[in-house]
């Protein structure tokens, strides 16, 4: 998503990108992939700029110290719903948890308990995100699924017996 990409560029290079990709709001809306929470609505959720400074909040991944680090507002193009607070909170919480799990996974030995517990946590993140985000387009859903697959693959390596490996596959 644009917010994460521009944050990374700012943190690492103090660079504000103005390329076509960074300015493609329609593509970014698909990548963020919010679902409308209105019962039965299948409308496309799109971002809108906050109308005034009092309606703007800084995202948890927005570049710190930048004046343009404003939270986008979202609305459903079909029903007009603008309440995406729960979905945005789920995304922000999931980002923190995914980063923490990835960090632990990258620094952990082949502990079975770690992989079993972490696999369950990754699956919970995936389930939470798919309630709020489009499975086909959301970067966050794909990221959580990728983490789950990596954790399963790492856990799979720590089981030598075929029966244990098959049990692990059934649990996943």
PDB file of C-alpha atoms in Angstrom:
ATOM      1  CA  UNK A   1       0.000   0.000   0.000  1.00  0.00           C
ATOM      2  CA  UNK A   2       0.997   3.555  -0.742  1.00  0.00           C
ATOM      3  CA  UNK A   3       1.239   4.561   2.938  1.00  0.00           C
ATOM      4  CA  UNK A   4       3.727   1.808   3.729  1.00  0.00           C
ATOM      5  CA  UNK A   5       5.719   2.442   0.547  1.00  0.00           C
ATOM      6  CA  UNK A   6       5.980   6.208   1.070  1.00  0.00           C
ATOM      7  CA  UNK A   7       6.822   5.685   4.740  1.00  0.00           C
ATOM      8  CA  UNK A   8       9.682   3.370   3.824  1.00  0.00           C
ATOM      9  CA  UNK A   9      11.013   5.849   1.256  1.00  0.00           C
ATOM     10  CA  UNK A  10      10.826   8.687   3.774  1.00  0.00           C
ATOM     11  CA  UNK A  11      12.407   6.745   6.656  1.00  0.00           C
ATOM     12  CA  UNK A  12      15.227   5.308   4.569  1.00  0.00           C
ATOM     13  CA  UNK A  13      15.931   8.080   2.055  1.00  0.00           C
ATOM     14  CA  UNK A  14      14.042  11.224   3.203  1.00  0.00           C
ATOM     15  CA  UNK A  15      12.415  11.064  -0.218  1.00  0.00           C
ATOM     16  CA  UNK A  16       8.832  11.967  -1.173  1.00  0.00           C
ATOM     17  CA  UNK A  17       7.934  10.015  -4.282  1.00  0.00           C
ATOM     18  CA  UNK A  18       5.535  11.530  -6.792  1.00  0.00           C
ATOM     19  CA  UNK A  19       5.516   8.740  -9.381  1.00  0.00           C
ATOM     20  CA  UNK A  20       2.375   7.441 -11.094  1.00  0.00           C
ATOM     21  CA  UNK A  21       2.245   4.332  -8.876  1.00  0.00           C
ATOM     22  CA  UNK A  22       2.387   6.390  -5.668  1.00  0.00           C
ATOM     23  CA  UNK A  23      -0.383   8.629  -6.999  1.00  0.00           C
ATOM     24  CA  UNK A  24      -2.686   5.858  -8.264  1.00  0.00           C
ATOM     25  CA  UNK A  25      -5.430   6.064  -5.630  1.00  0.00           C
ATOM     26  CA  UNK A  26      -7.644   3.515  -7.405  1.00  0.00           C
ATOM     27  CA  UNK A  27      -4.918   0.863  -7.373  1.00  0.00           C
ATOM     28  CA  UNK A  28      -4.079   1.691  -3.777  1.00  0.00           C
ATOM     29  CA  UNK A  29      -7.729   1.298  -2.753  1.00  0.00           C
ATOM     30  CA  UNK A  30      -7.679  -2.201  -4.249  1.00  0.00           C
ATOM     31  CA  UNK A  31      -4.417  -3.058  -2.481  1.00  0.00           C
ATOM     32  CA  UNK A  32      -5.759  -1.816   0.874  1.00  0.00           C
ATOM     33  CA  UNK A  33      -8.789  -3.917  -0.017  1.00  0.00           C
ATOM     34  CA  UNK A  34     -11.369  -2.847   2.550  1.00  0.00           C
ATOM     35  CA  UNK A  35     -14.774  -4.532   2.447  1.00  0.00           C
ATOM     36  CA  UNK A  36     -17.931  -2.581   3.149  1.00  0.00           C
ATOM     37  CA  UNK A  37     -19.240  -3.580   6.606  1.00  0.00           C
ATOM     38  CA  UNK A  38     -22.863  -2.879   5.618  1.00  0.00           C
ATOM     39  CA  UNK A  39     -24.830  -6.151   5.617  1.00  0.00           C
ATOM     40  CA  UNK A  40     -25.245  -7.445   2.068  1.00  0.00           C
ATOM     41  CA  UNK A  41     -23.338  -4.600   0.410  1.00  0.00           C
ATOM     42  CA  UNK A  42     -20.726  -5.607  -2.153  1.00  0.00           C
ATOM     43  CA  UNK A  43     -19.765  -2.050  -3.070  1.00  0.00           C
ATOM     44  CA  UNK A  44     -16.228  -0.943  -3.842  1.00  0.00           C
ATOM     45  CA  UNK A  45     -14.586   0.945  -0.994  1.00  0.00           C
ATOM     46  CA  UNK A  46     -12.635   3.982  -2.101  1.00  0.00           C
ATOM     47  CA  UNK A  47     -10.471   6.507  -0.299  1.00  0.00           C
ATOM     48  CA  UNK A  48     -11.300  10.146  -0.004  1.00  0.00           C
ATOM     49  CA  UNK A  49      -9.107  12.929   1.307  1.00  0.00           C
ATOM     50  CA  UNK A  50     -10.070  14.193   4.733  1.00  0.00           C
ATOM     51  CA  UNK A  51     -12.172  17.352   4.284  1.00  0.00           C
ATOM     52  CA  UNK A  52     -10.405  19.410   6.947  1.00  0.00           C
ATOM     53  CA  UNK A  53      -7.605  19.248   9.473  1.00  0.00           C
ATOM     54  CA  UNK A  54      -9.924  18.301  12.371  1.00  0.00           C
ATOM     55  CA  UNK A  55     -10.946  15.133  10.526  1.00  0.00           C
ATOM     56  CA  UNK A  56      -7.367  14.022   9.895  1.00  0.00           C
ATOM     57  CA  UNK A  57      -5.442  11.539  11.998  1.00  0.00           C
ATOM     58  CA  UNK A  58      -1.966  10.133  11.524  1.00  0.00           C
ATOM     59  CA  UNK A  59      -1.836   6.455  10.637  1.00  0.00           C
ATOM     60  CA  UNK A  60       0.368   4.107  12.615  1.00  0.00           C
ATOM     61  CA  UNK A  61       2.494   3.610   9.507  1.00  0.00           C
ATOM     62  CA  UNK A  62       2.449   7.230   8.352  1.00  0.00           C
ATOM     63  CA  UNK A  63       5.855   8.880   8.138  1.00  0.00           C
ATOM     64  CA  UNK A  64       6.580  10.727  11.352  1.00  0.00           C
ATOM     65  CA  UNK A  65       7.493  14.371  11.112  1.00  0.00           C
ATOM     66  CA  UNK A  66       5.840  14.892   7.737  1.00  0.00           C
ATOM     67  CA  UNK A  67       3.061  17.409   7.220  1.00  0.00           C
ATOM     68  CA  UNK A  68       1.400  15.280   4.538  1.00  0.00           C
ATOM     69  CA  UNK A  69       1.198  12.159   6.754  1.00  0.00           C
ATOM     70  CA  UNK A  70      -2.581  12.218   6.954  1.00  0.00           C
ATOM     71  CA  UNK A  71      -5.011   9.346   7.338  1.00  0.00           C
ATOM     72  CA  UNK A  72      -7.271   8.775   4.373  1.00  0.00           C
ATOM     73  CA  UNK A  73     -10.984   8.442   4.913  1.00  0.00           C
ATOM     74  CA  UNK A  74     -12.889   5.700   3.114  1.00  0.00           C
ATOM     75  CA  UNK A  75     -16.417   5.318   1.819  1.00  0.00           C
ATOM     76  CA  UNK A  76     -18.416   2.697  -0.010  1.00  0.00           C
ATOM     77  CA  UNK A  77     -19.257   3.681  -3.561  1.00  0.00           C
ATOM     78  CA  UNK A  78     -22.568   1.781  -3.396  1.00  0.00           C
ATOM     79  CA  UNK A  79     -24.158   2.467  -0.023  1.00  0.00           C
ATOM     80  CA  UNK A  80     -22.114   5.498   1.089  1.00  0.00           C
ATOM     81  CA  UNK A  81     -20.964   3.952   4.380  1.00  0.00           C
ATOM     82  CA  UNK A  82     -18.004   5.845   5.851  1.00  0.00           C
ATOM     83  CA  UNK A  83     -17.469   3.855   9.061  1.00  0.00           C
ATOM     84  CA  UNK A  84     -14.306   1.845   8.517  1.00  0.00           C
ATOM     85  CA  UNK A  85     -12.795   2.383  11.965  1.00  0.00           C
ATOM     86  CA  UNK A  86     -12.961  -1.300  12.959  1.00  0.00           C
ATOM     87  CA  UNK A  87     -11.444  -2.421   9.657  1.00  0.00           C
ATOM     88  CA  UNK A  88      -8.607   0.114   9.849  1.00  0.00           C
ATOM     89  CA  UNK A  89      -7.911  -0.855  13.466  1.00  0.00           C
ATOM     90  CA  UNK A  90      -7.848  -4.540  12.470  1.00  0.00           C
ATOM     91  CA  UNK A  91      -5.369  -3.723   9.706  1.00  0.00           C
ATOM     92  CA  UNK A  92      -3.141  -1.651  12.009  1.00  0.00           C
ATOM     93  CA  UNK A  93      -3.210  -4.297  14.775  1.00  0.00           C
ATOM     94  CA  UNK A  94      -2.504  -7.035  12.254  1.00  0.00           C
ATOM     95  CA  UNK A  95       0.469  -5.158  10.812  1.00  0.00           C
ATOM     96  CA  UNK A  96       2.047  -4.934  14.267  1.00  0.00           C
ATOM     97  CA  UNK A  97       1.389  -8.616  15.004  1.00  0.00           C
ATOM     98  CA  UNK A  98       2.623  -9.798  11.609  1.00  0.00           C
ATOM     99  CA  UNK A  99       5.847  -7.813  11.983  1.00  0.00           C
ATOM    100  CA  UNK A 100       6.357  -9.260  15.483  1.00  0.00           C
ATOM    101  CA  UNK A 101       5.754 -12.837  14.275  1.00  0.00           C
ATOM    102  CA  UNK A 102       8.077 -12.361  11.301  1.00  0.00           C
ATOM    103  CA  UNK A 103      10.778 -11.022  13.592  1.00  0.00           C
ATOM    104  CA  UNK A 104      10.423 -13.974  15.971  1.00  0.00           C
ATOM    105  CA  UNK A 105      10.310 -16.434  13.088  1.00  0.00           C
ATOM    106  CA  UNK A 106      13.503 -15.007  11.590  1.00  0.00           C
ATOM    107  CA  UNK A 107      15.368 -15.186  14.899  1.00  0.00           C
ATOM    108  CA  UNK A 108      13.921 -18.430  16.283  1.00  0.00           C
ATOM    109  CA  UNK A 109      15.433 -21.848  16.322  1.00  0.00           C
ATOM    110  CA  UNK A 110      13.403 -24.819  15.089  1.00  0.00           C
ATOM    111  CA  UNK A 111      11.206 -24.926  18.164  1.00  0.00           C
ATOM    112  CA  UNK A 112       8.058 -26.980  17.581  1.00  0.00           C
ATOM    113  CA  UNK A 113       6.094 -25.113  20.240  1.00  0.00           C
ATOM    114  CA  UNK A 114       6.954 -21.761  18.685  1.00  0.00           C
ATOM    115  CA  UNK A 115       5.837 -22.839  15.222  1.00  0.00           C
ATOM    116  CA  UNK A 116       2.624 -24.430  16.474  1.00  0.00           C
ATOM    117  CA  UNK A 117       1.624 -21.376  18.535  1.00  0.00           C
ATOM    118  CA  UNK A 118       2.737 -18.943  15.869  1.00  0.00           C
ATOM    119  CA  UNK A 119       0.918 -20.851  13.148  1.00  0.00           C
ATOM    120  CA  UNK A 120      -2.283 -20.543  15.160  1.00  0.00           C
ATOM    121  CA  UNK A 121      -1.662 -16.810  15.657  1.00  0.00           C
ATOM    122  CA  UNK A 122      -0.972 -16.307  11.945  1.00  0.00           C
ATOM    123  CA  UNK A 123      -4.180 -18.127  11.073  1.00  0.00           C
ATOM    124  CA  UNK A 124      -6.126 -15.889  13.489  1.00  0.00           C
ATOM    125  CA  UNK A 125      -4.623 -12.813  11.821  1.00  0.00           C
ATOM    126  CA  UNK A 126      -5.650 -14.136   8.417  1.00  0.00           C
ATOM    127  CA  UNK A 127      -9.209 -14.852   9.634  1.00  0.00           C
ATOM    128  CA  UNK A 128      -9.498 -11.382  11.181  1.00  0.00           C
ATOM    129  CA  UNK A 129      -8.238  -9.628   8.074  1.00  0.00           C
ATOM    130  CA  UNK A 130     -10.467 -11.529   5.677  1.00  0.00           C
ATOM    131  CA  UNK A 131     -13.512 -10.339   7.663  1.00  0.00           C
ATOM    132  CA  UNK A 132     -12.536  -6.743   6.895  1.00  0.00           C
ATOM    133  CA  UNK A 133     -10.639  -7.016   3.610  1.00  0.00           C
ATOM    134  CA  UNK A 134     -11.165  -8.346   0.096  1.00  0.00           C
ATOM    135  CA  UNK A 135      -9.498 -11.749  -0.277  1.00  0.00           C
ATOM    136  CA  UNK A 136      -8.694 -11.152  -3.943  1.00  0.00           C
ATOM    137  CA  UNK A 137      -6.945  -7.788  -3.708  1.00  0.00           C
ATOM    138  CA  UNK A 138      -5.891  -6.948  -0.144  1.00  0.00           C
ATOM    139  CA  UNK A 139      -2.164  -6.776   0.496  1.00  0.00           C
ATOM    140  CA  UNK A 140      -2.813  -7.369   4.194  1.00  0.00           C
ATOM    141  CA  UNK A 141      -4.693 -10.630   3.618  1.00  0.00           C
ATOM    142  CA  UNK A 142      -1.950 -11.835   1.272  1.00  0.00           C
ATOM    143  CA  UNK A 143       0.758 -10.860   3.772  1.00  0.00           C
ATOM    144  CA  UNK A 144      -0.938 -12.758   6.602  1.00  0.00           C
ATOM    145  CA  UNK A 145      -1.466 -15.818   4.379  1.00  0.00           C
ATOM    146  CA  UNK A 146       2.187 -15.710   3.317  1.00  0.00           C
ATOM    147  CA  UNK A 147       3.275 -15.600   6.960  1.00  0.00           C
ATOM    148  CA  UNK A 148       1.045 -18.574   7.770  1.00  0.00           C
ATOM    149  CA  UNK A 149       2.530 -20.602   4.896  1.00  0.00           C
ATOM    150  CA  UNK A 150       6.108 -19.754   5.979  1.00  0.00           C
ATOM    151  CA  UNK A 151       5.367 -20.741   9.569  1.00  0.00           C
ATOM    152  CA  UNK A 152       3.829 -24.024   8.406  1.00  0.00           C
ATOM    153  CA  UNK A 153       6.806 -24.753   6.160  1.00  0.00           C
ATOM    154  CA  UNK A 154       9.235 -24.052   9.007  1.00  0.00           C
ATOM    155  CA  UNK A 155       7.225 -26.218  11.392  1.00  0.00           C
ATOM    156  CA  UNK A 156       7.067 -28.974   8.803  1.00  0.00           C
ATOM    157  CA  UNK A 157      10.884 -29.124   8.721  1.00  0.00           C
ATOM    158  CA  UNK A 158      11.023 -29.847  12.451  1.00  0.00           C
ATOM    159  CA  UNK A 159       8.922 -33.024  12.135  1.00  0.00           C
ATOM    160  CA  UNK A 160      10.889 -36.035  10.940  1.00  0.00           C
ATOM    161  CA  UNK A 161       8.103 -38.631  11.006  1.00  0.00           C
ATOM    162  CA  UNK A 162       5.685 -38.718   8.071  1.00  0.00           C
ATOM    163  CA  UNK A 163       2.752 -39.283  10.445  1.00  0.00           C
ATOM    164  CA  UNK A 164       3.645 -36.103  12.369  1.00  0.00           C
ATOM    165  CA  UNK A 165       3.925 -34.158   9.123  1.00  0.00           C
ATOM    166  CA  UNK A 166       0.509 -35.371   7.977  1.00  0.00           C
ATOM    167  CA  UNK A 167      -1.034 -34.421  11.345  1.00  0.00           C
ATOM    168  CA  UNK A 168       0.454 -30.945  10.988  1.00  0.00           C
ATOM    169  CA  UNK A 169      -1.023 -30.614   7.483  1.00  0.00           C
ATOM    170  CA  UNK A 170      -4.471 -31.587   8.756  1.00  0.00           C
ATOM    171  CA  UNK A 171      -4.259 -28.952  11.496  1.00  0.00           C
ATOM    172  CA  UNK A 172      -3.415 -26.241   8.986  1.00  0.00           C
TER     173      UNK A 172
END
